[in-house]
mmCIF file of C-alpha atoms in Angstrom:
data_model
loop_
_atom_site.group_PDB
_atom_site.id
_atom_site.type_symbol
_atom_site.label_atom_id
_atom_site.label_comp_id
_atom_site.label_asym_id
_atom_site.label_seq_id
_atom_site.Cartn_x
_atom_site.Cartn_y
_atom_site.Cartn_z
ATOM 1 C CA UNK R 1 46.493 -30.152 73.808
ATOM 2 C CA UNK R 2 44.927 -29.493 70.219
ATOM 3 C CA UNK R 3 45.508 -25.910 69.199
ATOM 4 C CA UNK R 4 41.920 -25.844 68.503
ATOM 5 C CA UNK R 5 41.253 -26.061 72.405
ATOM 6 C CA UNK R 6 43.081 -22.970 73.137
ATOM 7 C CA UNK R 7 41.325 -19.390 73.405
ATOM 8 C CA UNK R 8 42.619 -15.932 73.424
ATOM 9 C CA UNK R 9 40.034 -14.012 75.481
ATOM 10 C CA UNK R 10 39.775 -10.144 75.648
ATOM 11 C CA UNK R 11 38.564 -8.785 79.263
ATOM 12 C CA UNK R 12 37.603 -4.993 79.349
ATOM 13 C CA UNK R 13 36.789 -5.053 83.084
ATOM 14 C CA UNK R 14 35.061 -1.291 82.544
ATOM 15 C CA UNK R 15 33.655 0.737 85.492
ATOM 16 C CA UNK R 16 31.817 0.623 88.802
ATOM 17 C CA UNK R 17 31.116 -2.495 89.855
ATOM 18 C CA UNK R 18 32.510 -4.382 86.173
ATOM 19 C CA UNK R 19 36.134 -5.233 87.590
ATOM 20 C CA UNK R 20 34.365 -6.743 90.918
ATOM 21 C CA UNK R 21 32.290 -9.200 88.548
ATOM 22 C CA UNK R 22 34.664 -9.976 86.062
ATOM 23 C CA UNK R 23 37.030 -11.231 88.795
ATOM 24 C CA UNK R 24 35.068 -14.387 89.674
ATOM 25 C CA UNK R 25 33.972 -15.289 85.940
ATOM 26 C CA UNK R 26 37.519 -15.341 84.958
ATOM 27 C CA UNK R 27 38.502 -17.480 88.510
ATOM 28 C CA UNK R 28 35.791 -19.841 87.486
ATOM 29 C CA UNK R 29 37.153 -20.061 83.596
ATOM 30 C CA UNK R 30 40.935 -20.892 85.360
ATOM 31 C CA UNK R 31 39.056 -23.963 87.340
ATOM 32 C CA UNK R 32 37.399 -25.041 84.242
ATOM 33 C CA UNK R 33 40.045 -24.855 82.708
ATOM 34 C CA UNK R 34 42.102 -27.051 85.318
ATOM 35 C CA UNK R 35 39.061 -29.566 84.969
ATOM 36 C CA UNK R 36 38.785 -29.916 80.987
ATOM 37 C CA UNK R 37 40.742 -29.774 78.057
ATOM 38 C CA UNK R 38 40.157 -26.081 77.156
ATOM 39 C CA UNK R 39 42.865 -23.346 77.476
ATOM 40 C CA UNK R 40 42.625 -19.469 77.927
ATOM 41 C CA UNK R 41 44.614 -16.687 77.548
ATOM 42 C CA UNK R 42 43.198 -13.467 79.350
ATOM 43 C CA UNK R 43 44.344 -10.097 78.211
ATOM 44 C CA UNK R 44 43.096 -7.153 80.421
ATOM 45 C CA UNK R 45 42.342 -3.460 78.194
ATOM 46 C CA UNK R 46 40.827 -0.786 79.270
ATOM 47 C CA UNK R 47 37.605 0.651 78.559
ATOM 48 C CA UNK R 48 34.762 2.517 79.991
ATOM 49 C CA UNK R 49 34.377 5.976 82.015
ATOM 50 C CA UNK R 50 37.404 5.874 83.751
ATOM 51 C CA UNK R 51 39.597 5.718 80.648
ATOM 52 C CA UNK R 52 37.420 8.217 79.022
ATOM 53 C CA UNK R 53 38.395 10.765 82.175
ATOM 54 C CA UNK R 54 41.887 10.211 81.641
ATOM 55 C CA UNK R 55 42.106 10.035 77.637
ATOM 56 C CA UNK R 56 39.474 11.950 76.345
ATOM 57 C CA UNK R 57 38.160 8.258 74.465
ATOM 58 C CA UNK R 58 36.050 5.560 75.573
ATOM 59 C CA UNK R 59 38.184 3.001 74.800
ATOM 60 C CA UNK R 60 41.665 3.325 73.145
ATOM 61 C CA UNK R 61 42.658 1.679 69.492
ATOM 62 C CA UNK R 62 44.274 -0.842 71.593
ATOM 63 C CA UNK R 63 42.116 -2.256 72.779
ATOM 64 C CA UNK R 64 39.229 -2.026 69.748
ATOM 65 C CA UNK R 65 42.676 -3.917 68.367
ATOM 66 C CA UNK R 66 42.539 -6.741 70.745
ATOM 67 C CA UNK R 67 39.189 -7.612 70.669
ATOM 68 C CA UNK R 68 39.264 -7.452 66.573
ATOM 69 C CA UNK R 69 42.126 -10.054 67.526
ATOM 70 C CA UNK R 70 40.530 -12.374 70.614
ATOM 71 C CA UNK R 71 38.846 -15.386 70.044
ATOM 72 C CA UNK R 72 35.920 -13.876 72.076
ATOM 73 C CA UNK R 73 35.305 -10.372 74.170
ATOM 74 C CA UNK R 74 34.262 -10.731 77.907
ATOM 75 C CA UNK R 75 33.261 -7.205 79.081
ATOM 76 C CA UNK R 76 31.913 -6.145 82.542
ATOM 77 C CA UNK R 77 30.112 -3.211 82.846
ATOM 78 C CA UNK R 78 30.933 0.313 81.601
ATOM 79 C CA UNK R 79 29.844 4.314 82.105
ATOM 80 C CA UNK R 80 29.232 6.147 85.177
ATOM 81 C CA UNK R 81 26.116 8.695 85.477
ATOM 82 C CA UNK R 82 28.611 11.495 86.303
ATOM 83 C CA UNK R 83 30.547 10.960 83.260
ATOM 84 C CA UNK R 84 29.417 12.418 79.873
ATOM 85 C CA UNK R 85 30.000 13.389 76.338
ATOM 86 C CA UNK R 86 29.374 17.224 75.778
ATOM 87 C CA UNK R 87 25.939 16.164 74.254
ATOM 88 C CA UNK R 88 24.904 14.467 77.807
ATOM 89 C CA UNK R 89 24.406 11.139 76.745
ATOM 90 C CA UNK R 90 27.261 8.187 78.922
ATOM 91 C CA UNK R 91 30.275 6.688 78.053
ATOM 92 C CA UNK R 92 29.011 3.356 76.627
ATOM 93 C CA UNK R 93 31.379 1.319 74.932
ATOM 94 C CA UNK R 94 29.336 -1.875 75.056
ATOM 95 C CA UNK R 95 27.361 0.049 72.193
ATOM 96 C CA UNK R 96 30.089 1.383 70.337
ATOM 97 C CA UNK R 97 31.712 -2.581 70.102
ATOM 98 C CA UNK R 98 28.183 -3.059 68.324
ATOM 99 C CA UNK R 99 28.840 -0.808 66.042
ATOM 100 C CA UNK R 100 32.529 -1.404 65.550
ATOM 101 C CA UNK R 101 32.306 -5.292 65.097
ATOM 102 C CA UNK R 102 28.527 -5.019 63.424
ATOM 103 C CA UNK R 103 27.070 -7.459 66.495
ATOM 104 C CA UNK R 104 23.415 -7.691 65.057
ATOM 105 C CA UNK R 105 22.161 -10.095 67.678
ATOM 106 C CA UNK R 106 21.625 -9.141 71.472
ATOM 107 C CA UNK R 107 20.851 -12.355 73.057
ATOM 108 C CA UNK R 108 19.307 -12.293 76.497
ATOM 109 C CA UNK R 109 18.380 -15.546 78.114
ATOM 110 C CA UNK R 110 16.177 -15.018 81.104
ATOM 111 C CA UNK R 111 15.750 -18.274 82.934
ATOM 112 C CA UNK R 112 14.516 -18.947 86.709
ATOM 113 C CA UNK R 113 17.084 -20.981 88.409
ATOM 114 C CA UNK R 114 15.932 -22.721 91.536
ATOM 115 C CA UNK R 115 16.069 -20.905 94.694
ATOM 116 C CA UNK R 116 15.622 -17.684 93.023
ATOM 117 C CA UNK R 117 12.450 -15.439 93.891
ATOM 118 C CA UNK R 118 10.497 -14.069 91.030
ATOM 119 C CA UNK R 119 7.296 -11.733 91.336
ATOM 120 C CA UNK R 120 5.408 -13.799 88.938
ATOM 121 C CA UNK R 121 2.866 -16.138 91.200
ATOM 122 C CA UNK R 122 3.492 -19.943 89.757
ATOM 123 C CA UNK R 123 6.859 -19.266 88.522
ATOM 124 C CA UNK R 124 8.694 -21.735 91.153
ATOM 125 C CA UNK R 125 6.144 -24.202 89.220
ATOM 126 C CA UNK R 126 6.295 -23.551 86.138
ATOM 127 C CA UNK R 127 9.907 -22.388 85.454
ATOM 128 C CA UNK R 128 10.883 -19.286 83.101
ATOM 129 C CA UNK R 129 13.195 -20.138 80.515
ATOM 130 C CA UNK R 130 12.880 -17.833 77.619
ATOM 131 C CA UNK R 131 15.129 -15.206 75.495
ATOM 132 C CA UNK R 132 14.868 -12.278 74.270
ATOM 133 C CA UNK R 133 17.254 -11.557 70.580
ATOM 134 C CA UNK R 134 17.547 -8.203 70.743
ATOM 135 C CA UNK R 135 18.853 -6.590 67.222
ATOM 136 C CA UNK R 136 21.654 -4.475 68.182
ATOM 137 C CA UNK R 137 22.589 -1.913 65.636
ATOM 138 C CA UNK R 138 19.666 -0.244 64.005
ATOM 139 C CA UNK R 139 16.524 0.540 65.083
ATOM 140 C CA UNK R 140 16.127 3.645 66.895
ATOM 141 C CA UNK R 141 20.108 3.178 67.968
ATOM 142 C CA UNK R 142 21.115 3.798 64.767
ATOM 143 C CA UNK R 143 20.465 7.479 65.688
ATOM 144 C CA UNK R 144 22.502 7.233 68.482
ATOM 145 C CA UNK R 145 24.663 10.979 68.383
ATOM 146 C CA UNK R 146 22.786 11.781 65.560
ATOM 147 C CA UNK R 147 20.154 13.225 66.239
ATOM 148 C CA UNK R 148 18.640 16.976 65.673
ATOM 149 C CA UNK R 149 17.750 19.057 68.973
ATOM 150 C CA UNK R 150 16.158 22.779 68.786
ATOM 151 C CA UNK R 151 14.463 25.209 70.734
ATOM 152 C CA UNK R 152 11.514 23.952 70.100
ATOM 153 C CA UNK R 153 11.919 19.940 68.753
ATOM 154 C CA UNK R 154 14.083 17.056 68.989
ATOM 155 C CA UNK R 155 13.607 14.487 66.371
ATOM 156 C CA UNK R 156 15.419 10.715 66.046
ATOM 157 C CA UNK R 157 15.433 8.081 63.068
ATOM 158 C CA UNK R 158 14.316 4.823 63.151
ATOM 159 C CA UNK R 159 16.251 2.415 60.671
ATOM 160 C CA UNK R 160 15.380 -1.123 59.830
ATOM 161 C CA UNK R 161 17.236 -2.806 57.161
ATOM 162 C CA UNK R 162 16.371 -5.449 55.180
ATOM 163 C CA UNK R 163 20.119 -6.963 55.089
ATOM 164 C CA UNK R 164 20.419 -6.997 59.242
ATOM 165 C CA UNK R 165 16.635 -8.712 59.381
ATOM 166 C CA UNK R 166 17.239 -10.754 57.603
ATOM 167 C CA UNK R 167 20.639 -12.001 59.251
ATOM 168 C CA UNK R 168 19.048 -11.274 62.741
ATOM 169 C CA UNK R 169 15.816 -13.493 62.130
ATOM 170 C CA UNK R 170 17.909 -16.754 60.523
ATOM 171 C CA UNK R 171 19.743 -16.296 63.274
ATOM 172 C CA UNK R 172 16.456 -16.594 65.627
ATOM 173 C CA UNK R 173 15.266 -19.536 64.310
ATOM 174 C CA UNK R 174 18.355 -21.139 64.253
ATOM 175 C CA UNK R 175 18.614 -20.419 67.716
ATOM 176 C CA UNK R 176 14.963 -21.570 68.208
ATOM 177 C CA UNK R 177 15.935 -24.842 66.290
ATOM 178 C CA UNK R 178 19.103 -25.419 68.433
ATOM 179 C CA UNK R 179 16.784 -25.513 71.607
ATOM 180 C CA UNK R 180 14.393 -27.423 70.319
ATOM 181 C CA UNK R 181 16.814 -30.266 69.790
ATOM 182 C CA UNK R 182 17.382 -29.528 73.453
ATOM 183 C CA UNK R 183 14.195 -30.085 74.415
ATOM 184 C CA UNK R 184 12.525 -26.529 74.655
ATOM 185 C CA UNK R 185 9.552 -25.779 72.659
ATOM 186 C CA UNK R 186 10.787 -24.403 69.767
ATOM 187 C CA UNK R 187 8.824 -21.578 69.150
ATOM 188 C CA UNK R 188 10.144 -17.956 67.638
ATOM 189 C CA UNK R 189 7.754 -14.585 68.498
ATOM 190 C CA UNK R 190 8.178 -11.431 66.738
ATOM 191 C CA UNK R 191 7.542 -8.761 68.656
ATOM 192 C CA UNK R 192 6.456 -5.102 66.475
ATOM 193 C CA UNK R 193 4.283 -1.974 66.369
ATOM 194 C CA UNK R 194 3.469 -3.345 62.841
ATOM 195 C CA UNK R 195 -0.540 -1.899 63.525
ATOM 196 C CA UNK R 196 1.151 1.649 63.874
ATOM 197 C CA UNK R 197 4.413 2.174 61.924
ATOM 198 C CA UNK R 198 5.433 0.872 58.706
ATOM 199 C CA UNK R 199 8.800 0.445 59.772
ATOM 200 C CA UNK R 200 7.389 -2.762 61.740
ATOM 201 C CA UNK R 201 5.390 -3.687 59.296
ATOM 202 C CA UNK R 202 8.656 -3.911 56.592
ATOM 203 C CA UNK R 203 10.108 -5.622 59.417
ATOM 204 C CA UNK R 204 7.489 -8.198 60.138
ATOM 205 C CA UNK R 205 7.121 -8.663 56.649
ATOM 206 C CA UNK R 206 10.463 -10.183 56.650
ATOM 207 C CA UNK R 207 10.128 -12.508 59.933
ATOM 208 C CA UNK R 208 7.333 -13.929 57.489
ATOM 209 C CA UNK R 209 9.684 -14.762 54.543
ATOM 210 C CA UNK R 210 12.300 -16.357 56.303
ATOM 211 C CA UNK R 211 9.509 -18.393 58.234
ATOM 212 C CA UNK R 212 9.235 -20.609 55.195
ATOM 213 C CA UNK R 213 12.966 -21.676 55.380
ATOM 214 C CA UNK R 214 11.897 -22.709 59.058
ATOM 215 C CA UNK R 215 8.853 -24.931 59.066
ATOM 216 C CA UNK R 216 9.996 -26.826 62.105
ATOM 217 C CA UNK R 217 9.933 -23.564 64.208
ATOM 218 C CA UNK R 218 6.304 -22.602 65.304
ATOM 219 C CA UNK R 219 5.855 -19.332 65.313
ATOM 220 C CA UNK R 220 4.031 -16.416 66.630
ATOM 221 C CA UNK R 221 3.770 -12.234 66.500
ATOM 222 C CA UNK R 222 2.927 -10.022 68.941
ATOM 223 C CA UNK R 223 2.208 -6.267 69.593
ATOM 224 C CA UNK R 224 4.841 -5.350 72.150
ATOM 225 C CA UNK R 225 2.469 -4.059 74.475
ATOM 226 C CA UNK R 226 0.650 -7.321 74.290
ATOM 227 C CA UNK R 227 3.464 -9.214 74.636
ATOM 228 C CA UNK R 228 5.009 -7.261 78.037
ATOM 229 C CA UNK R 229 1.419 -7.442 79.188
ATOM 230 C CA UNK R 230 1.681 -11.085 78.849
ATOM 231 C CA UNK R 231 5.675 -11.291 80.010
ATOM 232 C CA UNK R 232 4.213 -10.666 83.277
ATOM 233 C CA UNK R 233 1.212 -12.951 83.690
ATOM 234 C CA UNK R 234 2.461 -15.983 82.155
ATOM 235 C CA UNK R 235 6.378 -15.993 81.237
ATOM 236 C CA UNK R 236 6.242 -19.679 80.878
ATOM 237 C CA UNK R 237 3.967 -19.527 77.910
ATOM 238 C CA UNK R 238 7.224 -17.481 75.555
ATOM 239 C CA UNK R 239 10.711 -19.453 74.285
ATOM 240 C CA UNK R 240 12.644 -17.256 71.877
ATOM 241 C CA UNK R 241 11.276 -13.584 70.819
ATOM 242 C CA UNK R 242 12.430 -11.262 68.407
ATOM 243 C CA UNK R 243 12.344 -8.137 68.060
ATOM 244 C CA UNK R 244 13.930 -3.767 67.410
ATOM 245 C CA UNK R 245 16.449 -2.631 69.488
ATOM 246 C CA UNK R 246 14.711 0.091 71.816
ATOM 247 C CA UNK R 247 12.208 -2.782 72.282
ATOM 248 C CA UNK R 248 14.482 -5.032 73.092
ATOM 249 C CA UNK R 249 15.981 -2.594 75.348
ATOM 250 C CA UNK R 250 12.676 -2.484 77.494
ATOM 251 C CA UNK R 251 11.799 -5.992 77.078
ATOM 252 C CA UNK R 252 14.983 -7.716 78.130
ATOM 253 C CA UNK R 253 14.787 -5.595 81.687
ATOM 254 C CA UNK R 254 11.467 -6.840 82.080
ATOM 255 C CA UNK R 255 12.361 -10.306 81.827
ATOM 256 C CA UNK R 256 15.478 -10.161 83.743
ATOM 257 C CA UNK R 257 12.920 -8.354 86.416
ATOM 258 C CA UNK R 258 11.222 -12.050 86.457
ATOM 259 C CA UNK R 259 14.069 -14.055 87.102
ATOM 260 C CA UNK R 260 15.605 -12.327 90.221
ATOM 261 C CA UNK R 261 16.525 -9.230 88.338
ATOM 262 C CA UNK R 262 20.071 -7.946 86.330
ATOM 263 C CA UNK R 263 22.727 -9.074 88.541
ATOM 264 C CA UNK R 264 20.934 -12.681 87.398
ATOM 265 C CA UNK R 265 21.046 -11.803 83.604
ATOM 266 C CA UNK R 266 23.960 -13.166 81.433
ATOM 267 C CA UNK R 267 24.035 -11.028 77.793
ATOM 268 C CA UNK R 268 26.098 -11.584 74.375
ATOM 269 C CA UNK R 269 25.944 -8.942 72.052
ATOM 270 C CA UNK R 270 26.457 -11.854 68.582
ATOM 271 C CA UNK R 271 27.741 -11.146 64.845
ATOM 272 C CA UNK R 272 29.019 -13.045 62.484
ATOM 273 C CA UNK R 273 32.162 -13.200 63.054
ATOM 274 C CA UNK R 274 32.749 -11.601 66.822
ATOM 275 C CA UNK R 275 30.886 -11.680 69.698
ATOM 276 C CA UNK R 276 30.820 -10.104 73.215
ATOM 277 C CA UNK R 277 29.663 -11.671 76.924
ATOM 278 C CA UNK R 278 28.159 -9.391 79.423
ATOM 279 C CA UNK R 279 26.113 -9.223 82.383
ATOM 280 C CA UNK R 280 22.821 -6.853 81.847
ATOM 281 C CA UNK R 281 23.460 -4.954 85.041
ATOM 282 C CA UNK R 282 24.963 -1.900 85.098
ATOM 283 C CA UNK R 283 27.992 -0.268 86.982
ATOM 284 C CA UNK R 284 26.025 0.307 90.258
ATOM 285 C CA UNK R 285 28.284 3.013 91.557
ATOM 286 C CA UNK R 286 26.481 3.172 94.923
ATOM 287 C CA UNK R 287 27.827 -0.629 96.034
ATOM 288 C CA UNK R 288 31.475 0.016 94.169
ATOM 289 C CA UNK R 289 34.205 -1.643 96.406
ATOM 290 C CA UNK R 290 31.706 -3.299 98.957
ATOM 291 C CA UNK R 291 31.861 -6.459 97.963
ATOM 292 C CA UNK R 292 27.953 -6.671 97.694
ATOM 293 C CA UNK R 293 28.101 -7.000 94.080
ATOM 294 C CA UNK R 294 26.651 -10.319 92.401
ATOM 295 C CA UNK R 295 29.260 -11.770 90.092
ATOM 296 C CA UNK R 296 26.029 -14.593 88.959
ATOM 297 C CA UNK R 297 24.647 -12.858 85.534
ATOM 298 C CA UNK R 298 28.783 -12.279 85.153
ATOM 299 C CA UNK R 299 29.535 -15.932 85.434
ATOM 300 C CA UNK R 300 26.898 -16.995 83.871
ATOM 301 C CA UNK R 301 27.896 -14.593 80.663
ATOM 302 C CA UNK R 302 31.044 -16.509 80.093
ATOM 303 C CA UNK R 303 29.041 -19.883 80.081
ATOM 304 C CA UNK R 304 27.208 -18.106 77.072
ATOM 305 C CA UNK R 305 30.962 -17.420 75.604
ATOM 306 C CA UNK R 306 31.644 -21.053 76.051
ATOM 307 C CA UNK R 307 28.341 -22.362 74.415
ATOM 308 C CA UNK R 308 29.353 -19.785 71.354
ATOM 309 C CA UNK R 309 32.851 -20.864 70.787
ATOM 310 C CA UNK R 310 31.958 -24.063 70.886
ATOM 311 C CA UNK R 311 29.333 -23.723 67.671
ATOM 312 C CA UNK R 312 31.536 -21.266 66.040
ATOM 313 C CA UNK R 313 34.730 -23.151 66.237
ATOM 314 C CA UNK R 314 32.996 -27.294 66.722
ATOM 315 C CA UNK R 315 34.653 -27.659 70.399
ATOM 316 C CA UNK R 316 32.275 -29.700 71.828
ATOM 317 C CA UNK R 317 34.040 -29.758 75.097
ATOM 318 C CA UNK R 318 33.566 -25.916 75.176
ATOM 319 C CA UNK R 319 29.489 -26.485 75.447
ATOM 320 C CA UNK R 320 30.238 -29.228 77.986
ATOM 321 C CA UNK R 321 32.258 -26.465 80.151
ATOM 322 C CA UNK R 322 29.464 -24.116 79.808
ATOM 323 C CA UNK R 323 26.641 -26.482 80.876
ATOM 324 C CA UNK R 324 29.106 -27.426 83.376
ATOM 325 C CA UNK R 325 29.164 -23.898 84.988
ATOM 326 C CA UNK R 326 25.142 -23.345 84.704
ATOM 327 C CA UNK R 327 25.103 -26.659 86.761
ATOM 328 C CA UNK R 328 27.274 -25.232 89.742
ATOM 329 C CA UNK R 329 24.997 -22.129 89.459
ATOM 330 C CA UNK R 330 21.808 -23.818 89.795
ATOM 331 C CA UNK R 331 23.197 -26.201 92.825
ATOM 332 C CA UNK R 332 24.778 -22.981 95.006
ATOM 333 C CA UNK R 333 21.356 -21.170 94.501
ATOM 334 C CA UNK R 334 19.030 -24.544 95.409
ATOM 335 C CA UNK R 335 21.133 -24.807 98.476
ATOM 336 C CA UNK R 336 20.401 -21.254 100.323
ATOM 337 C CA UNK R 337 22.905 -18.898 98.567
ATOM 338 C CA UNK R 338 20.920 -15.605 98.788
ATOM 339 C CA UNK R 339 22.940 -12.285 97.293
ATOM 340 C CA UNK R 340 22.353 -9.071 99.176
ATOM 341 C CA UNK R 341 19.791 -7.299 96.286
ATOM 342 C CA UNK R 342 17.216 -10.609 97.616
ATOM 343 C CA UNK R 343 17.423 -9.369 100.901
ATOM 344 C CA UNK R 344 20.340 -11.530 101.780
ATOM 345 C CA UNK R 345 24.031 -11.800 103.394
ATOM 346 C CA UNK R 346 25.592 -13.268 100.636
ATOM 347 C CA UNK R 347 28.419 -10.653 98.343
ATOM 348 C CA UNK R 348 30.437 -11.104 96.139
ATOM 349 C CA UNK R 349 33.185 -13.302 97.680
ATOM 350 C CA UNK R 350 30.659 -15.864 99.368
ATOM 351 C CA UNK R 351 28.932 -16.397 95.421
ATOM 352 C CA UNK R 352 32.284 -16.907 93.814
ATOM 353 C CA UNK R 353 33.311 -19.457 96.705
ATOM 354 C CA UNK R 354 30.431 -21.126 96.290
ATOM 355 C CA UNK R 355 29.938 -21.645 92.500
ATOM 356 C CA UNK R 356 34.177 -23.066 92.408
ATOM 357 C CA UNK R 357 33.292 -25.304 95.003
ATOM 358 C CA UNK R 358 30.379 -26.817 93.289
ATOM 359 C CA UNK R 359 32.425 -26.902 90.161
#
């Protein structure tokens, strides 16, 4: 087996409900890798709450060490409401790895896989298959434990940088290019307040700029009002958006909200040199250790990792596996798999079963 074939994979399992979820996506990265000609090594670190109750430190340099070291970062889901810093705000290393490995690009697909309900009337028709890039470490984050609190005001700091716009909007079209050659529209939307704040404006300014390195990309900008107004009447009509982080924030729970909500939505958090695979769901303490937790947005996450390696490191095998695993996804939910937060029987255990045995 080519050296090239072979990944070193860091899994920080985190809290709640993470270790439950992360179980299955690594069981279904062992059977793909019993089926292709890919190889993984898994090392387990901790990180989250927990370790934060017991250390005094969200994650340890150990394992900030291993993911500066693995070939990619698979992370399940992290803080618990009853755990705090002394300024209130949660334990949240999947924002701190942001930070720490500069991971400009949040990239949340949000497609409709058959089977799936959505609350958007047409959607089993028309489909949903859209994503939100989400920049990941500015915006009104980059005020995150910094800002000023009196008696009578708090106050935050929006920063947008020309440098990370830059970087996060060549990244968008590429992305927009990539699925056009796949046969998706092709089309790239900022998303602003550039009618209110100049911040946008600056920011819009530079989505217009690197437009003309694009022309195969239509494009489009939106008012984010406009655009969640439109998110849910006609989802169908959007392919890739761009946009802040707080935005993104908002607008990446609204369109996992049409797709059968977060325990659907896979996440990478995308820089140039690391990158980290997540479901959008939280640690949903209230269903920790009942098996009713759906390991799908999980799974799907480390098809993202997959697709990623395999453009970052020319593996086309890699992509193949990932495709591979949406595949067994989409046939387990067309044939009646229903997860408990739709109303149905199926946990955790049934999902996983299902999705190896379509692989």
């Amino acid at each position: 087996m080519s050296a090239n074939n072979a990944f070193h994979i860091a899994v920080l399992a985190g809290d709640g409900i993470g270790p439950e979820v992360m179980a299955p996506a690594v069981e279904v990265l062992r059977k793909i890798e019993a089926k292709s000609g890919l190889s993984f090594r898994f090392t387990e670190a901790p990180a989250g709450a927990n370790n934060y109750l017991a250390t005094g430190k969200s994650m340890p340099d150990s394992t900030i060490k291993l993911c500066e070291e693995a070939d990619a970062i698979l992370l399940g889901a992290c803080g618990l409401p009853s755990v705090r810093y002394p300024d209130n705000t949660e334990i949240a290393p999947q924002i701190e790895l942001r930070f720490i490995f500069d991971l400009y690009a949040g990239v949340r697909p949000a497609r409709l896989i058959p089977g799936v309900p959505s609350p958007i009337v047409g959607a089993d028709q028309r489909g949903i298959d859209l994503v939100v890039i989400r920049e990941s470490t500015e915006g009104l984050f980059a005020s995150m434990g910094k800002g000023v609190v009196t008696h009578e005001d708090a106050r935050e700091t929006m920063v947008i940088t020309r440098k990370t716009s830059e970087r996060l909007f060549e990244f968008s079209f590429r992305l927009a290019e990539r699925r056009k050659a796949r046969g998706k529209p092709g089309m790239l939307t900022c998303v602003d307040k550039a009618n209110v704040f100049k911040a946008f404006a600056f920011f819009r300014g530079i989505f217009d700029e690197i437009e003309k390195k694009h022309p195969d990309v239509k494009t489009d900008r939106l008012y984010v009002d406009a655009c969640s107004a439109m998110l849910v009447k006609r989802p169908w009509d959007f392919d890739v958006m761009v946009m802040e982080n707080m935005f993104g924030d908002i607008v990446s729970d609204i369109t996992a909200s049409l797709i059968g909500g977060l325990g659907m939505a896979p996440s990478a958090d995308i820089g140039d040199k690391y990158a980290v695979f997540q479901p959008c769901h939280g640690t949903a303490p209230d269903i920790m250790g009942q098996g009713k937790a759906n390991p799908t947005g999980m799974i799907l996450s480390a098809a993202m990792m997959l697709d990623w390696l395999a453009d970052k490191h020319g593996v086309e095998s890699a992509a193949e596996a990932g495709e591979t695993i949406e595949r067994a996804v989409d046939q387990v939910y067309a044939g009646g798999i229903k997860p408990m937060e739709f109303g149905g029987s199926n946990g955790t255990a049934d999902i996983t079963r299902a999705v190896l045995a379509a692989l």
